[in-house]
Every structure is written in C-alpha cells, then in structure tokens.
C-alpha cells in the first residue's frame, strides 16, 4: 500500500522532469496541474497518514521535493516561453505601425515672459546682449556708483567665491550696463536679460535666484521724457492698452533721478484687489537717468551724452500675468506645473 503511494509520487516527479510543453497554453496547463489551487500534489499530503511511521519523514521530504521541482520547472518554462514570444514578435515587426508619441514639452514661464519682453523692446530698436553671472566687485557695485561701505550694498547682499573674494554672483543685470558702456561707443540702445542672485531667505515671495531684464539707452539729448515714453510703451504692450504707469520717486546709486515703476493693476482695473493689495498699482521694476559718475566710470563723456536705464523682475511679471502665488514653483521644475504654460496669453 505504502509502496504504491511512493510509486505514484515518483511518477509525478518524472512527469515534471520530462514535461516539454510547446505552447504558452501548455505551460499554463502545467501550472494548473502542479501549482494551481487544486493541484495534484495537495491530496498527497493527506496520504501521509497511510504511511508507516518509519517512512513518514522520507515521504514528507519526497512530496516537498516534488513541489519544489514543479516550481523550478514552471519558472524555467515561463522564461523560455517569454523569450520565444519576443523572438516571434521581432519576426513580425510591423514597420507601418504608428510610432510612440513624443511629448513636445513647453517653454518655462520665465522664458515665455523674457522672450516677450525682448520682442517688445526689439520693435523699438533695442538690441539684446548678455554677460557673465560671476562678476567682480567693480562691475556689480563700484562702477555703478556704489562704493564699498555704501549702505545701498546692504540691500543687495550676495554670494562670494571662496577662491577669489573679488568675485561674486551678480545681484542685478545692471553690471551688464557697465560692461556694455566700457566696450561700446554711444549711441547704445540695448536690453540685457539674465539670471541674478541675492542672499535672501527663500519664501513664497523671494528667492536667492531670479531673472531681470535691464534696459540701457545712451545718446545725445536723451531725456526723462524718453524714459517715461519707453516704459509706457512697454507696459501697454505687455499688460494691455488701458494700462497706466506711475513713476514713484526712489533712490538707486547709479541713476539720478530714480523712480520705481508701477503699473495700474490690470487684474482689477484699478478697483482694488489682493494682487495690488487694494492700492490699484503694482510695482514691476526700477528706472532712472544714468548718473554722470557712471558714464565717466565707463569712459563716456557725461557733458555730451545722457541716458536712461531700467530694470525689471521677470518672475514678478510672470507671477502677475499667470497669477502664480509662490515664486518657488518657478524653480522646482515640476512638470505638472510647467505643462500648464503655453506661449500665448
Ligand atoms: N538694478 C536695480 C535693482 O536690481 C534696478 C534698476 C535698474 C534701477 C536700472 C534703475 C536702473 O533693484
């Protein structure tokens, strides 16, 4: 009796070893027979009570080894079948099938706004220039009429390079004004887009890196009226033709007189809302007439030439235009955020 059961188990073992299914379907039949919920090995465990005590251990080990062989065989058969499938697919490659769709991506909102600013100024004859982000003290501060120990430096603390304390990350694009005036003879009519850095605690409204677009116009007889007209033209192009501007007296060491540029709130149209904080005006940048000292620092005759400069924050404009309430979103590169912007608005 016991021997019969042993023979049955050994027969199953041989069946497993010799199994050679030739299709996925036969592999599945193998799995159901030996590993499925109602597999043929299950009743064998119940047979143990018919085995004499001295052979119980031997029988248990044998049944377990049958189970392990079935599992190992099934894994081997499955990987063989997968390989065969792949080979068959390769043979059937359909060259006319449509390709995998490529996702095209979209421009970063900071790029969209920068391009729009550049485009707007190029229509009134401004060229574009860019320069380095690692600057020296002269171009970022001293030549801009901000000597060491000038309190205005406190407002623009930045990052210095360990290897060379003279080098710093520029705090504004005004450094490119200096580089341009050092290398070009007036007339100069250029805008300078670029990234700038400040030692700021990062929050929803401030970041240690951001972008500016600077403008510089130097020629004979350039007046404050030209500055005002230029800012007005830009604001209407950018924010809509009903936009008004307000030049609020301010101070920058490198311009005299200086002003902050405010535009009438294009969201509430002057009614008052949380974007303009119920003042009807929003600030977009600073401007002024280039200080004669700055012209002289760059070898330009301040008796003959005058000029204006302005600088605006690109993130600030992007946040206003797109109603983005946290500047950090612009630097996290989360595609779920970035995918929402298209060039047109
Ligand atoms: N550089 C100034 C700033 O970053 C802005 C500015 C540029 C002001 C040009 C006047 C003229 O705050």
mmCIF file of C-alpha atoms and ligand atoms in Angstrom:
data_model
loop_
_atom_site.group_PDB
_atom_site.id
_atom_site.type_symbol
_atom_site.label_atom_id
_atom_site.label_comp_id
_atom_site.label_asym_id
_atom_site.label_seq_id
_atom_site.Cartn_x
_atom_site.Cartn_y
_atom_site.Cartn_z
ATOM 1 C CA UNK A 1 0.000 0.000 0.000
ATOM 2 C CA UNK A 2 2.665 2.480 1.098
ATOM 3 C CA UNK A 3 4.884 1.494 -1.792
ATOM 4 C CA UNK A 4 2.094 2.260 -4.221
ATOM 5 C CA UNK A 5 1.851 5.796 -2.934
ATOM 6 C CA UNK A 6 5.636 6.210 -3.200
ATOM 7 C CA UNK A 7 5.460 4.986 -6.784
ATOM 8 C CA UNK A 8 2.706 7.492 -7.574
ATOM 9 C CA UNK A 9 4.816 10.364 -6.218
ATOM 10 C CA UNK A 10 7.892 9.225 -8.131
ATOM 11 C CA UNK A 11 5.787 9.038 -11.288
ATOM 12 C CA UNK A 12 4.719 12.665 -10.786
ATOM 13 C CA UNK A 13 8.327 13.673 -10.288
ATOM 14 C CA UNK A 14 9.285 12.008 -13.555
ATOM 15 C CA UNK A 15 6.359 13.700 -15.310
ATOM 16 C CA UNK A 16 7.545 17.082 -14.100
ATOM 17 C CA UNK A 17 11.095 16.464 -15.202
ATOM 18 C CA UNK A 18 10.073 15.275 -18.645
ATOM 19 C CA UNK A 19 7.412 17.899 -19.272
ATOM 20 C CA UNK A 20 8.079 19.742 -22.538
ATOM 21 C CA UNK A 21 5.137 21.999 -23.239
ATOM 22 C CA UNK A 22 5.303 23.534 -26.696
ATOM 23 C CA UNK A 23 2.946 26.482 -26.271
ATOM 24 C CA UNK A 24 2.005 29.079 -23.686
ATOM 25 C CA UNK A 25 -1.253 27.235 -23.289
ATOM 26 C CA UNK A 26 0.537 24.001 -22.346
ATOM 27 C CA UNK A 27 2.730 25.893 -19.881
ATOM 28 C CA UNK A 28 -0.455 27.177 -18.271
ATOM 29 C CA UNK A 29 -1.855 23.630 -18.107
ATOM 30 C CA UNK A 30 1.368 22.567 -16.387
ATOM 31 C CA UNK A 31 0.953 25.380 -13.872
ATOM 32 C CA UNK A 32 -2.648 24.451 -13.101
ATOM 33 C CA UNK A 33 -1.805 20.750 -12.721
ATOM 34 C CA UNK A 34 1.160 21.163 -10.388
ATOM 35 C CA UNK A 35 0.823 24.608 -8.805
ATOM 36 C CA UNK A 36 -2.808 25.654 -9.177
ATOM 37 C CA UNK A 37 -5.345 25.892 -6.352
ATOM 38 C CA UNK A 38 -6.425 22.266 -6.915
ATOM 39 C CA UNK A 39 -3.054 20.827 -7.869
ATOM 40 C CA UNK A 40 -2.309 17.087 -7.879
ATOM 41 C CA UNK A 41 0.209 17.358 -5.060
ATOM 42 C CA UNK A 42 -2.315 18.555 -2.483
ATOM 43 C CA UNK A 43 -4.046 15.182 -1.869
ATOM 44 C CA UNK A 44 -0.615 13.559 -1.411
ATOM 45 C CA UNK A 45 -0.090 15.499 1.810
ATOM 46 C CA UNK A 46 -3.309 13.850 3.083
ATOM 47 C CA UNK A 47 -1.884 10.409 2.246
ATOM 48 C CA UNK A 48 0.750 10.757 4.939
ATOM 49 C CA UNK A 49 -1.496 9.012 7.477
ATOM 50 C CA UNK A 50 -1.365 5.819 5.355
ATOM 51 C CA UNK A 51 2.421 5.735 5.517
ATOM 52 C CA UNK A 52 4.082 3.672 8.231
ATOM 53 C CA UNK A 53 5.697 5.810 10.890
ATOM 54 C CA UNK A 54 9.271 4.908 9.980
ATOM 55 C CA UNK A 55 8.765 6.151 6.387
ATOM 56 C CA UNK A 56 6.704 9.299 7.176
ATOM 57 C CA UNK A 57 9.746 11.571 7.175
ATOM 58 C CA UNK A 58 11.025 10.170 3.878
ATOM 59 C CA UNK A 59 7.571 10.601 2.335
ATOM 60 C CA UNK A 60 7.208 14.220 3.522
ATOM 61 C CA UNK A 61 10.597 15.123 2.040
ATOM 62 C CA UNK A 62 9.731 13.446 -1.241
ATOM 63 C CA UNK A 63 6.426 15.314 -1.617
ATOM 64 C CA UNK A 64 8.158 18.614 -0.810
ATOM 65 C CA UNK A 65 10.839 17.971 -3.362
ATOM 66 C CA UNK A 66 8.147 17.285 -5.982
ATOM 67 C CA UNK A 67 6.594 20.655 -5.176
ATOM 68 C CA UNK A 68 9.942 22.439 -5.482
ATOM 69 C CA UNK A 69 10.699 20.730 -8.779
ATOM 70 C CA UNK A 70 7.322 21.828 -10.121
ATOM 71 C CA UNK A 71 8.025 25.431 -9.167
ATOM 72 C CA UNK A 72 11.523 25.436 -10.640
ATOM 73 C CA UNK A 73 10.326 23.805 -13.837
ATOM 74 C CA UNK A 74 7.500 26.301 -14.207
ATOM 75 C CA UNK A 75 9.875 29.291 -13.856
ATOM 76 C CA UNK A 76 12.185 27.797 -16.477
ATOM 77 C CA UNK A 77 9.304 27.076 -18.872
ATOM 78 C CA UNK A 78 7.918 30.564 -18.428
ATOM 79 C CA UNK A 79 11.162 32.352 -19.264
ATOM 80 C CA UNK A 80 11.619 30.075 -22.283
ATOM 81 C CA UNK A 81 8.106 30.928 -23.459
ATOM 82 C CA UNK A 82 8.718 34.690 -22.945
ATOM 83 C CA UNK A 83 11.887 34.503 -24.992
ATOM 84 C CA UNK A 84 10.065 32.627 -27.715
ATOM 85 C CA UNK A 85 7.335 35.269 -27.709
ATOM 86 C CA UNK A 86 9.887 38.053 -28.058
ATOM 87 C CA UNK A 87 11.602 36.280 -30.923
ATOM 88 C CA UNK A 88 8.250 35.779 -32.639
ATOM 89 C CA UNK A 89 7.397 39.485 -32.154
ATOM 90 C CA UNK A 90 10.717 40.531 -33.638
ATOM 91 C CA UNK A 91 9.947 38.447 -36.709
ATOM 92 C CA UNK A 92 6.542 40.108 -37.000
ATOM 93 C CA UNK A 93 7.769 43.689 -36.587
ATOM 94 C CA UNK A 94 5.235 45.971 -38.228
ATOM 95 C CA UNK A 95 7.163 48.819 -39.780
ATOM 96 C CA UNK A 96 3.959 50.645 -40.670
ATOM 97 C CA UNK A 97 2.649 50.824 -37.080
ATOM 98 C CA UNK A 98 2.402 54.404 -35.752
ATOM 99 C CA UNK A 99 5.347 55.430 -33.554
ATOM 100 C CA UNK A 100 5.286 56.075 -29.822
ATOM 101 C CA UNK A 101 4.046 59.665 -29.345
ATOM 102 C CA UNK A 102 6.825 62.095 -28.377
ATOM 103 C CA UNK A 103 5.908 64.637 -25.771
ATOM 104 C CA UNK A 104 6.933 68.026 -27.069
ATOM 105 C CA UNK A 105 7.156 69.898 -23.758
ATOM 106 C CA UNK A 106 6.530 73.589 -23.289
ATOM 107 C CA UNK A 107 8.519 76.708 -22.543
ATOM 108 C CA UNK A 108 9.204 77.707 -18.971
ATOM 109 C CA UNK A 109 7.056 80.703 -17.957
ATOM 110 C CA UNK A 110 10.225 82.707 -17.203
ATOM 111 C CA UNK A 111 11.388 82.081 -20.795
ATOM 112 C CA UNK A 112 7.986 82.976 -22.208
ATOM 113 C CA UNK A 113 7.979 86.329 -20.393
ATOM 114 C CA UNK A 114 11.660 87.053 -21.170
ATOM 115 C CA UNK A 115 11.063 86.391 -24.866
ATOM 116 C CA UNK A 116 8.018 88.611 -24.831
ATOM 117 C CA UNK A 117 9.986 91.471 -23.208
ATOM 118 C CA UNK A 118 12.843 91.075 -25.703
ATOM 119 C CA UNK A 119 10.389 91.048 -28.604
ATOM 120 C CA UNK A 120 8.609 94.164 -27.336
ATOM 121 C CA UNK A 121 11.818 96.190 -26.998
ATOM 122 C CA UNK A 122 13.269 94.951 -30.249
ATOM 123 C CA UNK A 123 10.298 96.538 -32.032
ATOM 124 C CA UNK A 124 11.539 99.963 -30.916
ATOM 125 C CA UNK A 125 15.137 99.355 -31.881
ATOM 126 C CA UNK A 126 16.740 97.779 -28.800
ATOM 127 C CA UNK A 127 19.368 95.109 -29.383
ATOM 128 C CA UNK A 128 19.977 92.271 -26.894
ATOM 129 C CA UNK A 129 23.148 91.400 -25.010
ATOM 130 C CA UNK A 130 24.051 89.002 -22.235
ATOM 131 C CA UNK A 131 27.048 88.702 -19.972
ATOM 132 C CA UNK A 132 28.544 86.713 -17.101
ATOM 133 C CA UNK A 133 26.776 85.764 -13.876
ATOM 134 C CA UNK A 134 30.024 85.568 -11.883
ATOM 135 C CA UNK A 135 31.011 89.229 -11.669
ATOM 136 C CA UNK A 136 33.663 91.306 -9.981
ATOM 137 C CA UNK A 137 33.004 93.970 -7.414
ATOM 138 C CA UNK A 138 33.737 96.770 -9.897
ATOM 139 C CA UNK A 139 31.050 95.851 -12.419
ATOM 140 C CA UNK A 140 28.378 94.875 -9.921
ATOM 141 C CA UNK A 141 28.862 97.707 -7.411
ATOM 142 C CA UNK A 142 31.732 100.179 -7.607
ATOM 143 C CA UNK A 143 31.346 101.315 -11.213
ATOM 144 C CA UNK A 144 27.630 101.636 -10.531
ATOM 145 C CA UNK A 145 28.428 104.406 -8.062
ATOM 146 C CA UNK A 146 28.090 102.067 -5.084
ATOM 147 C CA UNK A 147 31.464 102.166 -3.331
ATOM 148 C CA UNK A 148 32.377 99.750 -0.592
ATOM 149 C CA UNK A 149 30.639 100.723 2.673
ATOM 150 C CA UNK A 150 27.810 102.412 0.773
ATOM 151 C CA UNK A 151 24.605 101.497 2.632
ATOM 152 C CA UNK A 152 22.894 100.583 -0.677
ATOM 153 C CA UNK A 153 25.082 97.454 -0.754
ATOM 154 C CA UNK A 154 23.178 96.101 2.236
ATOM 155 C CA UNK A 155 20.050 95.770 0.149
ATOM 156 C CA UNK A 156 21.849 93.501 -2.296
ATOM 157 C CA UNK A 157 23.868 91.053 -0.245
ATOM 158 C CA UNK A 158 25.069 88.170 -2.390
ATOM 159 C CA UNK A 159 27.295 85.066 -2.604
ATOM 160 C CA UNK A 160 31.068 85.451 -2.826
ATOM 161 C CA UNK A 161 33.526 82.954 -4.292
ATOM 162 C CA UNK A 162 35.854 81.298 -1.765
ATOM 163 C CA UNK A 163 38.853 81.146 -4.142
ATOM 164 C CA UNK A 164 38.634 84.795 -5.088
ATOM 165 C CA UNK A 165 36.931 87.263 -2.730
ATOM 166 C CA UNK A 166 36.790 89.813 -5.562
ATOM 167 C CA UNK A 167 34.311 87.590 -7.406
ATOM 168 C CA UNK A 168 30.621 87.402 -6.606
ATOM 169 C CA UNK A 169 27.334 86.291 -8.130
ATOM 170 C CA UNK A 170 25.830 89.405 -9.692
ATOM 171 C CA UNK A 171 22.923 90.901 -7.782
ATOM 172 C CA UNK A 172 21.371 92.608 -10.791
ATOM 173 C CA UNK A 173 21.760 92.850 -14.545
ATOM 174 C CA UNK A 174 22.984 96.460 -14.115
ATOM 175 C CA UNK A 175 26.534 95.022 -14.245
ATOM 176 C CA UNK A 176 25.950 94.463 -17.960
ATOM 177 C CA UNK A 177 25.290 98.202 -18.382
ATOM 178 C CA UNK A 178 28.880 98.781 -17.259
ATOM 179 C CA UNK A 179 30.342 96.055 -19.478
ATOM 180 C CA UNK A 180 28.446 97.421 -22.461
ATOM 181 C CA UNK A 181 29.437 101.060 -21.860
ATOM 182 C CA UNK A 182 33.080 100.048 -21.369
ATOM 183 C CA UNK A 183 33.119 98.321 -24.739
ATOM 184 C CA UNK A 184 30.729 100.297 -26.942
ATOM 185 C CA UNK A 185 30.566 103.889 -28.030
ATOM 186 C CA UNK A 186 27.168 105.642 -27.824
ATOM 187 C CA UNK A 187 24.552 105.551 -29.148
ATOM 188 C CA UNK A 188 23.677 102.461 -27.111
ATOM 189 C CA UNK A 189 20.178 101.034 -27.104
ATOM 190 C CA UNK A 190 20.267 97.542 -25.625
ATOM 191 C CA UNK A 191 18.398 95.258 -23.240
ATOM 192 C CA UNK A 192 20.082 92.644 -21.075
ATOM 193 C CA UNK A 193 18.089 89.640 -19.871
ATOM 194 C CA UNK A 194 19.679 87.305 -17.336
ATOM 195 C CA UNK A 195 19.784 85.495 -14.025
ATOM 196 C CA UNK A 196 20.758 87.282 -10.829
ATOM 197 C CA UNK A 197 21.369 86.210 -7.227
ATOM 198 C CA UNK A 198 20.787 87.599 -3.759
ATOM 199 C CA UNK A 199 21.392 86.317 -0.285
ATOM 200 C CA UNK A 200 17.688 86.112 0.553
ATOM 201 C CA UNK A 201 15.751 83.674 2.671
ATOM 202 C CA UNK A 202 13.610 81.705 0.259
ATOM 203 C CA UNK A 203 9.874 82.237 0.698
ATOM 204 C CA UNK A 204 6.741 82.456 -1.424
ATOM 205 C CA UNK A 205 7.743 85.980 -2.479
ATOM 206 C CA UNK A 206 11.558 85.946 -2.507
ATOM 207 C CA UNK A 207 14.232 83.644 -3.876
ATOM 208 C CA UNK A 208 18.025 83.610 -3.865
ATOM 209 C CA UNK A 209 17.991 83.443 -7.672
ATOM 210 C CA UNK A 210 15.715 85.188 -10.132
ATOM 211 C CA UNK A 211 15.759 86.904 -13.516
ATOM 212 C CA UNK A 212 15.827 90.504 -14.617
ATOM 213 C CA UNK A 213 15.706 92.375 -17.868
ATOM 214 C CA UNK A 214 17.767 95.569 -17.856
ATOM 215 C CA UNK A 215 17.495 98.306 -20.464
ATOM 216 C CA UNK A 216 20.034 100.996 -21.339
ATOM 217 C CA UNK A 217 19.723 103.910 -23.729
ATOM 218 C CA UNK A 218 22.658 106.334 -24.103
ATOM 219 C CA UNK A 219 22.793 109.079 -26.724
ATOM 220 C CA UNK A 220 22.924 112.859 -27.032
ATOM 221 C CA UNK A 221 19.872 114.607 -25.606
ATOM 222 C CA UNK A 222 18.172 111.598 -24.054
ATOM 223 C CA UNK A 223 15.692 112.920 -21.507
ATOM 224 C CA UNK A 224 13.457 111.690 -18.731
ATOM 225 C CA UNK A 225 10.533 112.101 -21.150
ATOM 226 C CA UNK A 226 12.127 109.440 -23.385
ATOM 227 C CA UNK A 227 12.403 107.123 -20.391
ATOM 228 C CA UNK A 228 8.776 107.669 -19.472
ATOM 229 C CA UNK A 229 7.587 107.127 -23.027
ATOM 230 C CA UNK A 230 9.594 103.905 -23.333
ATOM 231 C CA UNK A 231 8.233 102.483 -20.070
ATOM 232 C CA UNK A 232 4.723 103.451 -21.067
ATOM 233 C CA UNK A 233 5.046 101.801 -24.477
ATOM 234 C CA UNK A 234 6.357 98.614 -22.889
ATOM 235 C CA UNK A 235 3.678 98.487 -20.182
ATOM 236 C CA UNK A 236 0.852 98.877 -22.656
ATOM 237 C CA UNK A 237 2.298 96.184 -24.931
ATOM 238 C CA UNK A 238 2.837 93.804 -22.044
ATOM 239 C CA UNK A 239 -0.205 94.393 -19.873
ATOM 240 C CA UNK A 240 -2.803 95.828 -22.235
ATOM 241 C CA UNK A 241 -3.514 99.158 -23.839
ATOM 242 C CA UNK A 242 -5.502 100.582 -20.937
ATOM 243 C CA UNK A 243 -2.502 100.247 -18.640
ATOM 244 C CA UNK A 244 -1.283 103.423 -16.946
ATOM 245 C CA UNK A 245 2.144 103.885 -15.437
ATOM 246 C CA UNK A 246 3.289 105.673 -12.313
ATOM 247 C CA UNK A 247 6.929 106.641 -11.727
ATOM 248 C CA UNK A 248 7.389 106.878 -7.983
ATOM 249 C CA UNK A 249 10.491 108.826 -6.829
ATOM 250 C CA UNK A 250 13.082 106.483 -5.369
ATOM 251 C CA UNK A 251 16.825 106.018 -4.998
ATOM 252 C CA UNK A 252 19.406 103.932 -6.844
ATOM 253 C CA UNK A 253 23.093 104.902 -6.582
ATOM 254 C CA UNK A 254 23.586 104.594 -10.350
ATOM 255 C CA UNK A 255 20.648 106.706 -11.554
ATOM 256 C CA UNK A 256 19.649 110.272 -10.767
ATOM 257 C CA UNK A 257 16.787 110.978 -10.621
ATOM 258 C CA UNK A 258 15.452 107.487 -9.916
ATOM 259 C CA UNK A 259 11.971 106.023 -9.784
ATOM 260 C CA UNK A 260 10.129 102.807 -9.087
ATOM 261 C CA UNK A 261 7.922 101.740 -11.974
ATOM 262 C CA UNK A 262 4.317 100.936 -11.059
ATOM 263 C CA UNK A 263 1.607 99.919 -13.485
ATOM 264 C CA UNK A 264 -2.133 100.261 -12.913
ATOM 265 C CA UNK A 265 -3.438 96.903 -11.704
ATOM 266 C CA UNK A 266 -4.576 95.028 -14.813
ATOM 267 C CA UNK A 267 -6.374 92.456 -12.725
ATOM 268 C CA UNK A 268 -8.916 94.710 -11.031
ATOM 269 C CA UNK A 269 -8.520 97.640 -13.433
ATOM 270 C CA UNK A 270 -7.885 99.978 -10.500
ATOM 271 C CA UNK A 271 -10.856 98.873 -8.380
ATOM 272 C CA UNK A 272 -8.579 97.320 -5.751
ATOM 273 C CA UNK A 273 -7.861 93.597 -5.287
ATOM 274 C CA UNK A 274 -5.496 91.327 -3.353
ATOM 275 C CA UNK A 275 -2.897 91.359 -6.148
ATOM 276 C CA UNK A 276 -2.413 95.147 -5.902
ATOM 277 C CA UNK A 277 -3.157 94.958 -2.165
ATOM 278 C CA UNK A 278 -6.025 97.432 -2.691
ATOM 279 C CA UNK A 279 -3.647 100.183 -3.864
ATOM 280 C CA UNK A 280 -4.590 99.904 -7.596
ATOM 281 C CA UNK A 281 -0.876 99.847 -8.502
ATOM 282 C CA UNK A 282 1.703 97.063 -8.818
ATOM 283 C CA UNK A 283 5.455 97.544 -8.933
ATOM 284 C CA UNK A 284 7.390 95.926 -11.781
ATOM 285 C CA UNK A 285 10.877 97.465 -11.567
ATOM 286 C CA UNK A 286 13.160 100.460 -11.142
ATOM 287 C CA UNK A 287 14.496 103.111 -13.512
ATOM 288 C CA UNK A 288 16.234 106.458 -13.784
ATOM 289 C CA UNK A 289 18.633 108.687 -15.687
ATOM 290 C CA UNK A 290 22.131 107.206 -15.722
ATOM 291 C CA UNK A 291 24.231 109.070 -13.119
ATOM 292 C CA UNK A 292 27.034 111.114 -14.785
ATOM 293 C CA UNK A 293 29.554 109.383 -12.474
ATOM 294 C CA UNK A 294 28.589 106.039 -14.006
ATOM 295 C CA UNK A 295 29.102 107.376 -17.538
ATOM 296 C CA UNK A 296 32.521 108.756 -16.555
ATOM 297 C CA UNK A 297 33.467 105.429 -14.869
ATOM 298 C CA UNK A 298 32.988 103.829 -18.269
ATOM 299 C CA UNK A 299 34.853 106.488 -20.232
ATOM 300 C CA UNK A 300 31.746 108.157 -21.684
ATOM 301 C CA UNK A 301 31.704 111.972 -21.774
ATOM 302 C CA UNK A 302 28.845 112.951 -19.463
ATOM 303 C CA UNK A 303 28.782 116.510 -20.871
ATOM 304 C CA UNK A 304 27.948 115.169 -24.295
ATOM 305 C CA UNK A 305 25.847 112.124 -23.515
ATOM 306 C CA UNK A 306 22.903 111.367 -21.277
ATOM 307 C CA UNK A 307 20.842 108.232 -20.957
ATOM 308 C CA UNK A 308 18.340 106.206 -19.046
ATOM 309 C CA UNK A 309 18.301 102.721 -17.575
ATOM 310 C CA UNK A 310 15.619 100.465 -16.188
ATOM 311 C CA UNK A 311 15.458 97.015 -14.701
ATOM 312 C CA UNK A 312 12.530 94.713 -14.110
ATOM 313 C CA UNK A 313 11.921 91.384 -12.444
ATOM 314 C CA UNK A 314 10.869 88.613 -14.811
ATOM 315 C CA UNK A 315 9.422 86.319 -12.114
ATOM 316 C CA UNK A 316 7.425 89.230 -10.779
ATOM 317 C CA UNK A 317 5.857 89.852 -14.184
ATOM 318 C CA UNK A 318 5.283 86.112 -14.765
ATOM 319 C CA UNK A 319 3.607 85.801 -11.359
ATOM 320 C CA UNK A 320 1.331 88.745 -12.125
ATOM 321 C CA UNK A 321 0.477 87.593 -15.629
ATOM 322 C CA UNK A 322 -0.196 83.975 -14.690
ATOM 323 C CA UNK A 323 -1.480 84.626 -11.161
ATOM 324 C CA UNK A 324 1.227 82.408 -9.631
ATOM 325 C CA UNK A 325 1.248 82.900 -5.888
ATOM 326 C CA UNK A 326 4.541 81.241 -4.939
ATOM 327 C CA UNK A 327 7.881 82.069 -6.620
ATOM 328 C CA UNK A 328 9.332 78.672 -5.609
ATOM 329 C CA UNK A 329 7.065 76.965 -8.154
ATOM 330 C CA UNK A 330 9.174 78.605 -10.865
ATOM 331 C CA UNK A 331 12.330 76.814 -9.711
ATOM 332 C CA UNK A 332 11.084 73.359 -8.735
ATOM 333 C CA UNK A 333 10.799 72.036 -12.294
ATOM 334 C CA UNK A 334 7.677 70.045 -11.560
ATOM 335 C CA UNK A 335 6.305 69.173 -14.995
ATOM 336 C CA UNK A 336 2.735 69.153 -13.673
ATOM 337 C CA UNK A 337 3.213 72.886 -13.062
ATOM 338 C CA UNK A 338 5.314 73.638 -16.145
ATOM 339 C CA UNK A 339 2.980 71.843 -18.570
ATOM 340 C CA UNK A 340 0.288 74.422 -17.911
ATOM 341 C CA UNK A 341 2.008 77.246 -19.781
ATOM 342 C CA UNK A 342 1.824 77.909 -23.456
ATOM 343 C CA UNK A 343 3.411 80.801 -25.295
ATOM 344 C CA UNK A 344 0.121 82.504 -25.971
ATOM 345 C CA UNK A 345 -1.714 84.527 -23.356
HETATM 346 N N1 LIG B 1 19.329 97.242 -10.602
HETATM 347 C C1 LIG B 1 18.157 97.689 -9.895
HETATM 348 C C2 LIG B 1 17.693 96.565 -8.960
HETATM 349 O O1 LIG B 1 18.030 95.444 -9.172
HETATM 350 C C3 LIG B 1 17.049 98.087 -10.839
HETATM 351 C C4 LIG B 1 17.395 99.277 -11.701
HETATM 352 C C5 LIG B 1 17.958 99.105 -12.931
HETATM 353 C C6 LIG B 1 17.155 100.577 -11.248
HETATM 354 C C7 LIG B 1 18.271 100.210 -13.734
HETATM 355 C C8 LIG B 1 17.456 101.658 -12.029
HETATM 356 C C9 LIG B 1 18.009 101.478 -13.260
HETATM 357 O O2 LIG B 1 16.989 96.806 -7.996
#
